[in-house]
Each structure stands twice: as C-alpha cells, then as structure tokens.
Amino acid sequence: MAVLNGVNNKHEVVVAPMEVSVEAGNYQDAERFDDDGRPRRSGTFWTASAHIITAVIGSGVLSLAWAIAQLGWVAGPAAMLLFAFVTYYTATLLAECYRTGNPDTGKRNYTYMDAVRSNLGGAKVIFCGVIQYANLVGVAIGYTIASSISMRAIRRADCFHTNGHGDPCKSSSTPYMILFGVVQILFSQIPDFDQIWWLSIVAAVMSFTYSSIGLALGIAQTVSNGGFKGSLTGISIGADVTSTQKIWHTLQAFGDIAFAYSFSNILIEIQDTIKAPPPSESKVMQKATRLSVATTTVFYMLCGCMGYAAFGDNAPDNLLTGFGFYEPFWLLDIANVAIVVHLVGAYQVFCQPIFAFVERRANSAWPDSAFISKELRVGPFALSLFRLTWRSAFVCVTTVVAMLLPFFGNVVGFLGAVSFWPLTVYFPVEMYIKQRRVPRGSTKWICLQTLSISCLIVSIAAAAGSIADVIDALKVYRPFSG
C-alpha cells in the first residue's frame, strides 16, 4: 500500500480508514454468516422440536395399536417405554458429536455422515452412508404408501356412510400415490432444511390433530364396549393365528415400535439449523429431544393402548384407515386429511438430507456448471435445472416403488428394524466413546457396548419378522392392483 501510494514511511500510511472498512465488512458478514462462512443459522429450541416431532410422530403411531395387540398389555407398553428411553439416551450422545472437539467452538459436522467421518472414519463412513440414505429412501416410499392409504380411506369412509358397511367400496391407491408425488415435486424445490421450518410446524400440528382424533375415537369405542379389550400376552394362538405367525408378528411389532421412534438419522441435520451458541447447539438439541420424545411417548402410549383397548386382538395395522371405526365419517375424513398434510411435511424433512448430499457432490464435481449452480429464487423456492431434474426424478422413483409394494405395516416394520440399531444406537455410541475418550473396559464402556449389542439382537429379530410377513404378502399380491 505504501509503495502504490508513493509513500515510503510506514507511519505515514493511512491505515485507520482501511481497518474501519474491513471491520465494517466483517460486521456485515457476521450478521449474514456463521464462523465457518456458511449462511447464518436461525433455528431455535422450538423449530428443532417441531422438526423432531414432525419426524417422530409420523404414520408409525397408527400401527401401535396393532403392535400392542401382538405383545399384550404387559410387553406392549413396556416395549414402547424401553424404545423411548433408548432413543432419547442415544440422541443425547449423538447431539454431543455435532461439533468435533470443543462443544462450543469445535468444527461443525453438517450431516450425520460428517459426524461419523470426523469421529470414526474409514469404512464406517461408507457403512453409515449406505444405511442412512437407504433408510431415508425407504421412509419416503413408506410415507408415499401411507398417504395414499389415507386418501383412499377418505373416499371409502364417504362410500361406507352412503352405501352402508356391506359395500366393499374398493378403489385403487395408484392415483393417490401419483397425486402425492406431484405435490412432493413442488415442495422438493425448497432448497434446504432451514427454509422448511414452517412446513414442519404445520406438519407437527397435523400430527397432533390425527393422533388426538385416533385417541378420542379409541376412548369412545372403549366406553361403548363397556371396558377394555385385550389380554396380558396379546393375540392368542388358535385357528386364525399359528404359533409361527405369532412369533413373526411379535417380532414385527418391535420393528413397528422402533420405526415410530425413528429420527436419529436426521438429528445432526436438524441440529445444524440451530443458531450459533451460546448456548451450545448440543444443549439446545438435548432439550428439544427431551421435550419431543416425552411428548410423543405420551401420545404413543395413549393412542396405542386405547386402540388396543377398543379393538383387542382385532386391532387394525392402521388405526384410522383400517376401518376399526366407521363413524363419524366426517371426523375420520378430517383425521386422514391431517395425516396426508403431515406426511407431505415429513417426507420433506426426511428427504432434505438426501437432496443436500447429492447436490453437494454435484457442486463439488462441477463447480462451474450453470446447469447445477444457476438459481432463480421465487419465495421459499430456489429453482435450478439440476434441482428440478434430479429431485423430480427421485420423487418419481420412490412413487413407482411405492406402487409396487403397498404393504404399509410390513414396510414400516422392516424400515424400523433395519435402521434402528446402526443409526439410533451403534454410531451414536461409538462416536460418543471416541469423542469423550471413554476408556475401553471401563464400567461406562461396558454399559454402552451392552446396550448396543442388545439393540442389535432386537433389530435382527424384528427384521426377520418383517421379511417373513413381506414374503407372505407378495405371494398373493399383483403389482399396481392396489
């Protein structure tokens, strides 16, 4: 600067204005960017809680009455409380791994895979990526199935009300899956997690709406029955249920409950929306997790138990669409509309990590491509040719697969079983041990490893039960006929 201005004396160089201008620029950047140069996050305890509740109170709540029917009054509620505790505990471990090193100033891990890469590395990163993204794709398929079942249930409820319960009121789920897919193509153009907070809040409200209706109908049916149905050990072996089916259904019930608590695979991505500390993101996330898991567990216990109390061994695998209830038909319609609206938001919450992963890879591989980087902003949407093309293709593929496998209960159980151990238990435990340097062989290390091994056994057993049921369903199913 001194030479360019023809000034040789260092003390005569006018530095102060330059410093002011740099400081002003830094101040402006501090307003717009976090310490790592990324856009400043704005998430709070409440938005994080909304994301979690949207992810957790999903369609899985509707299968809990069926799950408790398989396990009975003793093992059913006990299993739900156990899964709730394990999910909450391991989520607190995972929240500690959002930053590597110092919980306030350490390097941020933007995704679940980033956290695994920073703490564990090696082949475990690939294993995590395959399991996480396969599970997210599976959830997208499951939610497409669930939404079509609810839309079809609206039509059937109106048909039953008009023509009587003897009318089969058959209809295909395929047009409803296509409609759901079209809506998802539109919402998938919202660029990232931080900008779908409003959709999560709407979805969370909808989840409470249909859960409350299911609970109210279960209570009303129980009162109408004059008491609680069901038994201590669940469905009895007899003419309709063989001993083998009892075993498979019992194992699948564990998978259903695991799926109902599934959200750890997007916890880091949710945590990455929380604004910079203080307090640290991990403390905010732990509070949000505590509120969300406690809230959902109360709802799960009420909905699952009251559904079983109302129908006993005949509890349907989907409380609001299996037509345990027929009237009031308009209330069933409201509940199923709420389910569909919730699933629109939940689909986006679970798919955003997939979208972000693919787009980061594409930007890294072709940084100068206008096809990838050029955007047109329209409200919450960020339109680009690449985003429009690839996200639309993703939605189309998941929709077609959903048409081929419209088995809600079986898909729910399998997804829960396959993803529960690695994503909810194994990786959080292993990363926490590495992050906090838990001594090998210590009491805490032994307890954590015992928890992990126990959950692995449960996951394997639940997956076996779900696979057996899927195989049975495929024997009599014709593609695109549902």
Coordinates of C-alpha atoms in Angstrom, one line a residue:
M1 CA 0.0 0.0 0.0
A2 CA 2.8 2.4 0.9
V3 CA 4.6 1.9 -2.5
L4 CA 1.4 2.1 -4.5
N5 CA 0.6 5.5 -2.9
G6 CA 4.1 6.8 -3.3
V7 CA 4.7 6.8 0.5
N8 CA 7.8 5.2 1.9
N9 CA 7.3 5.9 5.6
K10 CA 5.2 3.2 7.2
H11 CA 4.0 5.5 9.9
E12 CA 2.6 7.8 7.3
V13 CA 0.4 5.2 5.6
V14 CA -3.3 5.9 6.3
V15 CA -4.3 2.6 7.9
A16 CA -7.2 3.5 10.1
P17 CA -9.8 4.0 7.4
M18 CA -8.9 0.7 5.8
E19 CA -9.3 -1.0 9.2
V20 CA -12.7 0.6 9.7
S21 CA -13.8 -0.5 6.3
V22 CA -12.6 -4.1 6.9
E23 CA -14.2 -4.2 10.3
A24 CA -17.5 -2.9 8.8
G25 CA -17.3 -5.6 6.2
N26 CA -16.6 -8.2 8.9
Y27 CA -19.5 -6.9 10.9
Q28 CA -21.8 -7.2 8.0
D29 CA -20.5 -10.7 7.3
A30 CA -21.1 -11.6 11.0
E31 CA -24.7 -10.6 10.5
R32 CA -25.1 -12.8 7.5
F33 CA -22.6 -15.7 8.0
D34 CA -21.6 -18.1 10.7
D35 CA -18.0 -18.5 11.8
D36 CA -17.4 -21.1 9.0
G37 CA -18.6 -18.8 6.3
R38 CA -22.0 -20.5 5.8
P39 CA -25.2 -18.6 5.9
R40 CA -26.2 -17.7 9.5
R41 CA -28.5 -20.3 11.1
S42 CA -31.7 -19.1 12.7
G43 CA -33.1 -22.3 14.2
T44 CA -34.3 -22.4 17.9
F45 CA -35.4 -24.8 20.5
W46 CA -38.9 -24.6 19.2
T47 CA -38.1 -25.1 15.5
A48 CA -35.8 -28.0 16.3
S49 CA -38.6 -29.5 18.5
A50 CA -41.1 -29.0 15.5
H51 CA -38.7 -30.8 13.2
I52 CA -38.2 -33.7 15.6
I53 CA -42.0 -34.1 16.3
T54 CA -42.7 -33.9 12.6
A55 CA -40.2 -36.7 12.1
V56 CA -41.2 -38.8 15.1
I57 CA -45.0 -38.6 15.3
G58 CA -45.4 -40.0 11.8
S59 CA -47.7 -42.6 10.4
G60 CA -46.0 -45.1 12.7
V61 CA -48.3 -44.0 15.5
L62 CA -51.2 -45.6 13.7
S63 CA -49.7 -49.0 13.8
L64 CA -49.0 -49.0 17.5
A65 CA -52.4 -50.5 18.5
W66 CA -51.6 -53.5 16.2
A67 CA -48.1 -53.7 17.7
I68 CA -49.5 -53.8 21.3
A69 CA -52.1 -56.4 20.2
Q70 CA -49.2 -58.7 19.3
L71 CA -47.4 -58.1 22.5
G72 CA -50.2 -57.7 25.1
W73 CA -50.8 -55.3 28.0
V74 CA -47.5 -56.2 29.7
A75 CA -44.9 -56.3 27.0
G76 CA -46.5 -53.7 24.7
P77 CA -46.3 -50.6 26.9
A78 CA -43.0 -51.8 28.4
A79 CA -41.5 -52.1 24.9
M80 CA -42.7 -48.6 24.0
L81 CA -41.1 -47.1 27.2
L82 CA -37.9 -49.0 26.5
F83 CA -37.6 -47.8 22.9
A84 CA -38.4 -44.2 24.1
F85 CA -35.6 -44.3 26.7
V86 CA -33.0 -45.8 24.3
T87 CA -33.9 -43.3 21.6
Y88 CA -33.7 -40.3 23.9
Y89 CA -30.4 -41.5 25.6
T90 CA -28.6 -42.2 22.3
A91 CA -29.9 -39.0 20.8
T92 CA -28.2 -37.1 23.6
L93 CA -25.0 -38.9 22.8
L94 CA -25.3 -38.1 19.2
A95 CA -26.0 -34.4 19.9
E96 CA -22.6 -34.2 21.7
C97 CA -21.0 -35.3 18.4
Y98 CA -22.3 -32.3 16.3
R99 CA -19.0 -30.4 16.9
T100 CA -15.7 -32.2 16.9
G101 CA -13.7 -31.3 20.0
N102 CA -15.0 -28.3 21.9
P103 CA -18.8 -28.3 22.1
D104 CA -19.0 -24.5 21.5
T105 CA -16.2 -23.8 19.1
G106 CA -15.2 -27.1 17.6
K107 CA -15.5 -28.0 13.9
R108 CA -19.2 -28.3 12.9
N109 CA -20.4 -31.6 11.3
Y110 CA -23.2 -30.6 8.9
T111 CA -24.6 -34.1 8.4
Y112 CA -24.7 -37.5 10.1
M113 CA -22.1 -38.8 7.8
D114 CA -19.8 -35.8 8.5
A115 CA -20.0 -36.7 12.2
V116 CA -19.1 -40.3 11.5
R117 CA -16.3 -39.2 9.3
S118 CA -14.8 -36.8 11.9
N119 CA -15.1 -39.3 14.8
L120 CA -14.7 -42.8 13.3
G121 CA -13.6 -42.5 9.7
G122 CA -12.7 -45.4 7.4
A123 CA -15.2 -48.0 6.2
K124 CA -17.7 -47.0 8.9
V125 CA -18.4 -43.8 6.9
I126 CA -19.4 -45.8 3.8
F127 CA -21.5 -48.2 6.0
C128 CA -23.2 -45.2 7.6
G129 CA -23.9 -43.6 4.3
V130 CA -25.4 -46.7 2.8
I131 CA -27.6 -47.4 5.8
Q132 CA -28.7 -43.8 6.4
Y133 CA -29.6 -42.9 2.8
A134 CA -31.2 -46.3 2.1
N135 CA -33.3 -45.8 5.2
L136 CA -34.3 -42.3 4.1
V137 CA -35.3 -43.6 0.7
G138 CA -37.3 -46.3 2.4
V139 CA -39.1 -43.7 4.6
A140 CA -40.0 -41.7 1.5
I141 CA -41.5 -44.9 0.0
G142 CA -43.3 -45.7 3.2
Y143 CA -44.8 -42.3 3.5
T144 CA -46.0 -42.4 -0.1
I145 CA -47.8 -45.6 0.7
A146 CA -49.2 -44.2 4.0
S147 CA -50.5 -41.0 2.3
S148 CA -52.3 -43.0 -0.5
I149 CA -53.9 -45.3 2.1
S150 CA -55.2 -42.2 4.0
M151 CA -56.5 -40.6 0.8
R152 CA -58.2 -43.8 -0.2
A153 CA -59.7 -44.1 3.3
I154 CA -61.4 -40.7 2.9
R155 CA -63.1 -42.0 -0.3
R156 CA -64.0 -45.3 1.4
A157 CA -65.4 -43.6 4.5
D158 CA -67.7 -41.5 2.4
C159 CA -68.7 -44.6 0.4
F160 CA -69.4 -46.6 3.6
H161 CA -71.5 -43.7 5.0
T162 CA -73.6 -43.5 1.8
N163 CA -73.9 -47.2 0.8
G164 CA -73.5 -49.0 4.1
H165 CA -70.7 -51.1 5.6
G166 CA -71.6 -54.1 3.4
D167 CA -70.4 -52.3 0.3
P168 CA -66.7 -53.3 -0.5
C169 CA -66.0 -49.7 -1.7
K170 CA -62.9 -50.8 -3.5
S171 CA -60.6 -48.3 -5.1
S172 CA -57.0 -48.2 -6.3
S173 CA -54.3 -46.4 -4.3
T174 CA -52.2 -45.7 -7.5
P175 CA -53.9 -42.4 -8.5
Y176 CA -53.4 -41.1 -4.9
M177 CA -49.7 -42.0 -4.9
I178 CA -49.3 -40.1 -8.2
L179 CA -51.1 -37.1 -6.6
F180 CA -48.8 -37.2 -3.6
G181 CA -45.8 -37.4 -5.8
V182 CA -46.8 -34.3 -7.8
V183 CA -47.2 -32.4 -4.5
Q184 CA -43.7 -33.6 -3.4
I185 CA -42.1 -32.5 -6.7
L186 CA -43.4 -29.0 -5.9
F187 CA -42.2 -28.9 -2.3
S188 CA -38.9 -30.5 -3.1
Q189 CA -37.9 -27.3 -4.8
I190 CA -37.5 -25.6 -1.4
P191 CA -33.7 -25.6 -1.2
D192 CA -32.8 -26.8 2.3
F193 CA -33.8 -27.7 5.8
D194 CA -33.6 -24.2 7.3
Q195 CA -36.3 -23.0 4.9
I196 CA -38.9 -25.7 5.6
W197 CA -39.4 -24.8 9.3
W198 CA -42.9 -23.5 8.6
L199 CA -43.8 -26.8 6.8
S200 CA -42.5 -28.7 9.9
I201 CA -44.7 -26.6 12.2
V202 CA -47.8 -27.2 10.1
A203 CA -46.9 -31.0 9.9
A204 CA -46.4 -31.1 13.7
V205 CA -49.8 -29.6 14.3
M206 CA -51.4 -32.1 11.9
S207 CA -49.7 -35.0 13.7
F208 CA -51.2 -33.9 17.0
T209 CA -54.6 -33.5 15.2
Y210 CA -54.9 -37.0 13.8
S211 CA -53.3 -38.6 16.9
S212 CA -55.8 -36.8 19.1
I213 CA -58.7 -38.0 16.9
G214 CA -57.5 -41.6 17.0
L215 CA -57.2 -41.3 20.7
A216 CA -60.7 -39.8 21.1
L217 CA -62.2 -42.5 18.9
G218 CA -60.4 -45.2 20.8
I219 CA -61.7 -43.9 24.1
A220 CA -65.2 -43.6 22.7
Q221 CA -65.1 -47.2 21.4
T222 CA -63.8 -48.5 24.7
V223 CA -66.6 -46.7 26.6
S224 CA -69.1 -48.2 24.1
N225 CA -67.6 -51.7 24.7
G226 CA -68.1 -51.3 28.4
G227 CA -64.5 -52.0 29.2
F228 CA -61.0 -52.7 28.0
K229 CA -60.4 -55.5 25.4
G230 CA -57.2 -57.4 25.0
S231 CA -55.1 -59.7 27.2
L232 CA -51.8 -59.7 29.1
T233 CA -50.0 -61.7 26.5
G234 CA -51.6 -60.4 23.3
I235 CA -53.1 -62.4 20.4
S236 CA -53.6 -66.0 21.3
I237 CA -52.5 -68.9 19.2
G238 CA -55.6 -70.6 17.7
A239 CA -57.5 -71.2 14.5
D240 CA -56.6 -67.8 12.9
V241 CA -53.1 -67.5 14.2
T242 CA -50.4 -70.2 14.2
S243 CA -47.5 -70.4 16.6
T244 CA -45.2 -69.4 13.7
Q245 CA -47.3 -66.4 12.8
K246 CA -47.4 -65.3 16.4
I247 CA -43.6 -65.3 16.6
W248 CA -43.2 -63.4 13.3
H249 CA -45.9 -60.8 14.3
T250 CA -44.4 -60.4 17.7
L251 CA -41.0 -59.6 16.1
Q252 CA -42.6 -57.3 13.6
A253 CA -44.3 -55.4 16.4
F254 CA -40.8 -54.5 17.7
G255 CA -39.9 -53.2 14.3
D256 CA -43.1 -51.1 14.2
I257 CA -42.3 -49.5 17.6
A258 CA -38.7 -48.9 16.5
F259 CA -40.0 -47.2 13.3
A260 CA -42.3 -45.0 15.4
Y261 CA -39.3 -43.6 17.3
S262 CA -37.0 -43.3 14.2
F263 CA -35.4 -39.8 13.8
S264 CA -31.8 -40.2 14.7
N265 CA -30.8 -40.5 11.1
I266 CA -31.7 -36.8 10.6
L267 CA -30.8 -35.5 14.0
I268 CA -27.4 -33.9 13.0
E269 CA -29.1 -32.2 10.0
I270 CA -31.8 -30.8 12.4
Q271 CA -29.1 -29.7 14.8
D272 CA -27.3 -27.9 12.0
T273 CA -30.3 -25.5 11.7
I274 CA -29.9 -24.2 15.3
K275 CA -28.3 -20.8 15.6
A276 CA -24.8 -20.4 16.8
P277 CA -24.0 -20.6 20.6
P278 CA -24.4 -19.7 23.3
P279 CA -26.0 -21.9 24.4
S280 CA -24.2 -24.7 22.5
E281 CA -26.2 -26.5 19.8
S282 CA -25.9 -29.7 21.7
K283 CA -27.6 -28.3 24.8
V284 CA -30.4 -26.8 22.7
M285 CA -30.8 -30.1 20.8
Q286 CA -30.9 -32.2 24.0
K287 CA -33.7 -30.0 25.4
A288 CA -35.6 -30.3 22.1
T289 CA -35.1 -34.1 22.1
R290 CA -36.3 -34.4 25.7
L291 CA -39.4 -32.4 25.0
S292 CA -40.1 -34.2 21.7
V293 CA -39.6 -37.7 22.9
A294 CA -41.5 -37.2 26.1
T295 CA -44.4 -35.6 24.2
T296 CA -44.5 -38.3 21.5
T297 CA -44.2 -41.1 24.1
V298 CA -47.3 -39.8 25.9
F299 CA -49.2 -39.7 22.6
Y300 CA -47.9 -43.2 21.6
M301 CA -48.9 -44.8 24.9
L302 CA -52.4 -43.2 24.8
C303 CA -53.0 -44.0 21.1
G304 CA -51.6 -47.5 21.1
C305 CA -53.1 -48.5 24.4
M306 CA -56.5 -47.0 23.7
G307 CA -56.6 -48.5 20.2
Y308 CA -55.8 -52.0 21.7
A309 CA -58.4 -51.4 24.5
A310 CA -61.0 -50.6 21.9
F311 CA -60.4 -53.5 19.4
G312 CA -58.3 -56.1 21.3
D313 CA -57.0 -58.8 19.1
N314 CA -58.8 -57.3 16.1
A315 CA -56.8 -54.0 16.2
P316 CA -56.0 -53.0 12.6
D317 CA -52.5 -52.3 11.4
N318 CA -53.5 -48.7 10.7
L319 CA -55.9 -47.3 13.3
L320 CA -57.6 -44.7 11.2
T321 CA -57.5 -46.3 7.8
G322 CA -58.2 -50.0 8.7
F323 CA -61.8 -49.2 9.5
G324 CA -62.0 -50.2 13.0
F325 CA -64.0 -47.0 13.1
Y326 CA -66.7 -46.2 10.5
E327 CA -68.4 -43.2 12.2
P328 CA -68.5 -40.3 12.5
F329 CA -67.3 -40.4 8.9
W330 CA -66.6 -36.7 8.7
L331 CA -64.2 -36.9 11.7
L332 CA -62.3 -39.8 10.0
D333 CA -62.1 -37.6 6.9
I334 CA -60.5 -34.8 9.0
A335 CA -58.1 -37.2 10.6
N336 CA -57.0 -38.6 7.3
V337 CA -56.6 -35.2 5.7
A338 CA -54.4 -34.3 8.7
I339 CA -52.3 -37.4 8.1
V340 CA -51.8 -36.5 4.4
V341 CA -50.8 -32.9 5.2
H342 CA -48.4 -34.2 7.9
L343 CA -46.8 -36.7 5.5
V344 CA -46.2 -34.0 2.9
G345 CA -44.1 -32.2 5.5
A346 CA -42.5 -35.3 7.0
Y347 CA -41.5 -36.5 3.5
Q348 CA -39.5 -33.3 3.0
V349 CA -37.9 -33.5 6.5
F350 CA -36.6 -36.9 5.7
C351 CA -35.6 -36.3 2.1
Q352 CA -33.7 -33.0 2.6
P353 CA -30.5 -34.8 3.8
I354 CA -30.6 -36.9 0.5
F355 CA -31.1 -33.8 -1.6
A356 CA -28.3 -31.9 0.2
F357 CA -25.9 -34.9 -0.2
V358 CA -26.4 -35.3 -3.9
E359 CA -26.2 -31.5 -4.6
R360 CA -23.0 -31.0 -2.6
R361 CA -21.4 -33.8 -4.5
A362 CA -22.6 -32.3 -7.8
N363 CA -21.4 -28.8 -6.9
S364 CA -18.0 -30.2 -5.9
A365 CA -17.6 -32.2 -9.1
W366 CA -18.8 -29.5 -11.5
P367 CA -18.4 -26.1 -9.7
D368 CA -18.6 -24.0 -12.9
S369 CA -21.7 -25.7 -14.4
A370 CA -24.5 -23.3 -14.9
F371 CA -26.9 -26.3 -15.1
I372 CA -26.1 -27.0 -11.4
S373 CA -25.4 -23.6 -9.8
K374 CA -27.6 -21.1 -11.5
E375 CA -30.8 -20.4 -9.5
L376 CA -34.0 -18.4 -9.7
R377 CA -35.5 -17.5 -6.3
V378 CA -39.3 -17.4 -6.0
G379 CA -40.3 -17.1 -2.4
P380 CA -39.2 -20.2 -0.4
F381 CA -38.3 -22.0 -3.6
A382 CA -34.9 -22.0 -5.3
L383 CA -35.4 -23.1 -8.9
S384 CA -32.5 -24.6 -10.9
L385 CA -32.5 -27.0 -13.7
F386 CA -30.4 -29.6 -11.8
R387 CA -32.5 -29.4 -8.7
L388 CA -35.7 -29.6 -10.7
T389 CA -34.5 -32.5 -12.7
W390 CA -32.9 -34.7 -10.1
R391 CA -35.3 -34.1 -7.2
S392 CA -38.3 -34.7 -9.5
A393 CA -36.7 -37.9 -10.7
F394 CA -36.1 -39.0 -7.1
V395 CA -39.8 -38.4 -6.2
C396 CA -40.9 -40.3 -9.3
V397 CA -38.8 -43.3 -8.4
T398 CA -40.0 -43.5 -4.8
T399 CA -43.6 -43.2 -6.1
V400 CA -43.2 -46.1 -8.6
V401 CA -41.6 -48.3 -5.9
A402 CA -44.5 -47.5 -3.5
M403 CA -46.9 -48.6 -6.2
L404 CA -45.2 -51.9 -6.4
L405 CA -45.1 -52.5 -2.6
P406 CA -48.2 -51.0 -0.9
F407 CA -47.8 -53.0 2.3
F408 CA -47.9 -50.3 5.0
G409 CA -47.5 -52.5 8.1
N410 CA -44.7 -54.7 6.6
V411 CA -42.7 -51.7 5.2
V412 CA -43.0 -49.9 8.5
G413 CA -41.7 -52.8 10.5
F414 CA -38.9 -53.6 8.1
L415 CA -37.6 -50.0 8.0
G416 CA -37.7 -49.6 11.7
A417 CA -35.9 -52.9 12.3
V418 CA -33.1 -52.3 9.7
S419 CA -32.3 -48.7 10.7
F420 CA -32.8 -48.8 14.5
W421 CA -29.5 -50.4 15.6
P422 CA -27.0 -48.8 13.3
L423 CA -28.3 -45.3 13.2
T424 CA -30.1 -44.9 16.5
V425 CA -27.7 -46.9 18.7
Y426 CA -24.4 -48.1 17.2
F427 CA -23.0 -44.9 15.6
P428 CA -24.0 -42.6 18.4
V429 CA -22.5 -44.9 21.0
E430 CA -19.2 -45.4 19.0
M431 CA -18.8 -41.7 18.3
Y432 CA -19.5 -40.7 21.9
I433 CA -16.9 -43.2 23.1
K434 CA -14.4 -41.7 20.7
Q435 CA -15.3 -38.1 21.3
R436 CA -15.3 -38.3 25.1
R437 CA -12.4 -40.8 25.2
V438 CA -14.3 -43.4 27.3
P439 CA -11.7 -45.9 28.5
R440 CA -12.0 -49.3 27.0
G441 CA -13.1 -51.8 29.6
S442 CA -14.4 -49.1 32.0
T443 CA -17.9 -49.5 33.5
K444 CA -19.3 -46.9 31.2
W445 CA -17.8 -48.5 28.1
I446 CA -19.2 -51.9 29.1
C447 CA -22.7 -50.5 29.7
L448 CA -22.6 -48.7 26.3
Q449 CA -21.5 -51.8 24.4
T450 CA -24.1 -53.9 26.2
L451 CA -26.8 -51.5 25.1
S452 CA -25.5 -51.6 21.5
I453 CA -25.3 -55.4 21.4
S454 CA -28.8 -55.8 23.0
C455 CA -30.3 -53.5 20.4
L456 CA -28.6 -55.3 17.6
I457 CA -30.2 -58.6 18.6
V458 CA -33.7 -56.9 18.8
S459 CA -33.1 -55.3 15.3
I460 CA -32.2 -58.6 13.7
A461 CA -35.2 -60.4 15.2
A462 CA -37.6 -57.6 14.1
A463 CA -36.2 -57.6 10.6
A464 CA -36.7 -61.3 10.3
G465 CA -40.3 -61.0 11.4
S466 CA -41.0 -58.2 8.9
I467 CA -39.3 -60.0 6.0
A468 CA -41.4 -63.1 6.7
D469 CA -44.6 -61.1 6.5
V470 CA -43.5 -59.3 3.3
I471 CA -42.8 -62.7 1.7
D472 CA -46.3 -63.9 2.7
A473 CA -47.9 -60.7 1.3
L474 CA -46.0 -61.0 -2.0
K475 CA -47.4 -64.5 -2.6
V476 CA -50.9 -63.1 -3.3
Y477 CA -50.1 -59.6 -4.5
R478 CA -50.2 -58.4 -8.1
P479 CA -48.3 -55.2 -8.8
F480 CA -50.3 -52.0 -9.4
S481 CA -53.5 -53.8 -8.4
G482 CA -53.8 -52.0 -5.0

